[in-house]
Amino acid sequence: MSISPNKFVACTYELYVGSENERELMEEATKERPLEYIHGMGMMLPEFEKNLLGLNVGDKFDFVLSCEQAYGERIEDAVQELPKDIFVDEAGKFDEAVVFEGNTIPMQTTDGHTLQGSVLEVREDVVVMDFNHPLAGETLHFIGEIIDEHEATSQEIEKFFGSHGGGCGGGCNCGSSDSGESSGGCCGGNCGC
């Protein structure tokens, strides 16, 4: 058997960003906390999946994705100054516990879509937010190994997509490195986080 659509995949990897001379380790999935996903369900970057297609358990991989193949170039218009008074808690006060430099918070667009925004700066009257993906503009270098691949079970499908099945890029567990759950590969995931 080899990796193909609808297969459950688990792999280890190291993700490096930057040029060959100045690479920096950005993310790591280990055997104890591997990246897990269902191939072909929109959970991962399409080019990431193309590079794993056809691999078997024990196969190693080493590939580079350009920023165009990953999260695109940084868009300066995605950095916005938002009124500070929209960041209030239940008591109507500015929510300092959530809105602070370096934190990523979910925001809703006027049409109801959720975007993840990074707080760049908190000023007197505005909060400067960056809605670019954290890895926009970066070249991604993945080095890893396939540690499991098999037909996805109904339990695995439900784990990622809930009882309704299907897929809209959910189940990527962004930020799960602190949660104790398996990593969803926020850097590799196509979850818009």
mmCIF file of N, CA and C in Angstrom, residues 8 38 152-162:
data_model
loop_
_atom_site.group_PDB
_atom_site.id
_atom_site.type_symbol
_atom_site.label_atom_id
_atom_site.label_comp_id
_atom_site.label_asym_id
_atom_site.label_seq_id
_atom_site.Cartn_x
_atom_site.Cartn_y
_atom_site.Cartn_z
ATOM 1 N N PHE A 8 -5.353 7.538 5.678
ATOM 2 C CA PHE A 8 -4.834 8.171 6.883
ATOM 3 C C PHE A 8 -3.316 8.159 6.775
ATOM 4 N N ILE A 38 -5.759 13.092 6.677
ATOM 5 C CA ILE A 38 -6.317 12.187 5.674
ATOM 6 C C ILE A 38 -6.000 12.782 4.311
ATOM 7 N N ALA A 152 -8.428 5.154 5.936
ATOM 8 C CA ALA A 152 -8.964 5.915 7.061
ATOM 9 C C ALA A 152 -10.189 5.215 7.629
ATOM 10 N N THR A 153 -10.221 5.075 8.948
ATOM 11 C CA THR A 153 -11.383 4.477 9.611
ATOM 12 C C THR A 153 -12.453 5.544 9.821
ATOM 13 N N SER A 154 -13.659 5.124 10.117
ATOM 14 C CA SER A 154 -14.727 6.093 10.382
ATOM 15 C C SER A 154 -14.395 6.938 11.608
ATOM 16 N N GLN A 155 -13.712 6.343 12.596
ATOM 17 C CA GLN A 155 -13.314 7.105 13.777
ATOM 18 C C GLN A 155 -12.297 8.194 13.417
ATOM 19 N N GLU A 156 -11.372 7.869 12.528
ATOM 20 C CA GLU A 156 -10.378 8.864 12.115
ATOM 21 C C GLU A 156 -11.022 9.983 11.312
ATOM 22 N N ILE A 157 -11.966 9.630 10.456
ATOM 23 C CA ILE A 157 -12.680 10.656 9.684
ATOM 24 C C ILE A 157 -13.453 11.561 10.633
ATOM 25 N N GLU A 158 -14.120 10.976 11.619
ATOM 26 C CA GLU A 158 -14.880 11.773 12.578
ATOM 27 C C GLU A 158 -13.951 12.649 13.413
ATOM 28 N N LYS A 159 -12.771 12.147 13.752
ATOM 29 C CA LYS A 159 -11.798 12.930 14.532
ATOM 30 C C LYS A 159 -11.477 14.241 13.820
ATOM 31 N N PHE A 160 -11.299 14.179 12.515
ATOM 32 C CA PHE A 160 -10.917 15.369 11.759
ATOM 33 C C PHE A 160 -12.099 16.203 11.293
ATOM 34 N N PHE A 161 -13.202 15.571 10.940
ATOM 35 C CA PHE A 161 -14.295 16.291 10.299
ATOM 36 C C PHE A 161 -15.594 16.281 11.071
ATOM 37 N N GLY A 162 -15.642 15.640 12.233
ATOM 38 C CA GLY A 162 -16.879 15.559 12.984
ATOM 39 C C GLY A 162 -17.784 14.497 12.395
#
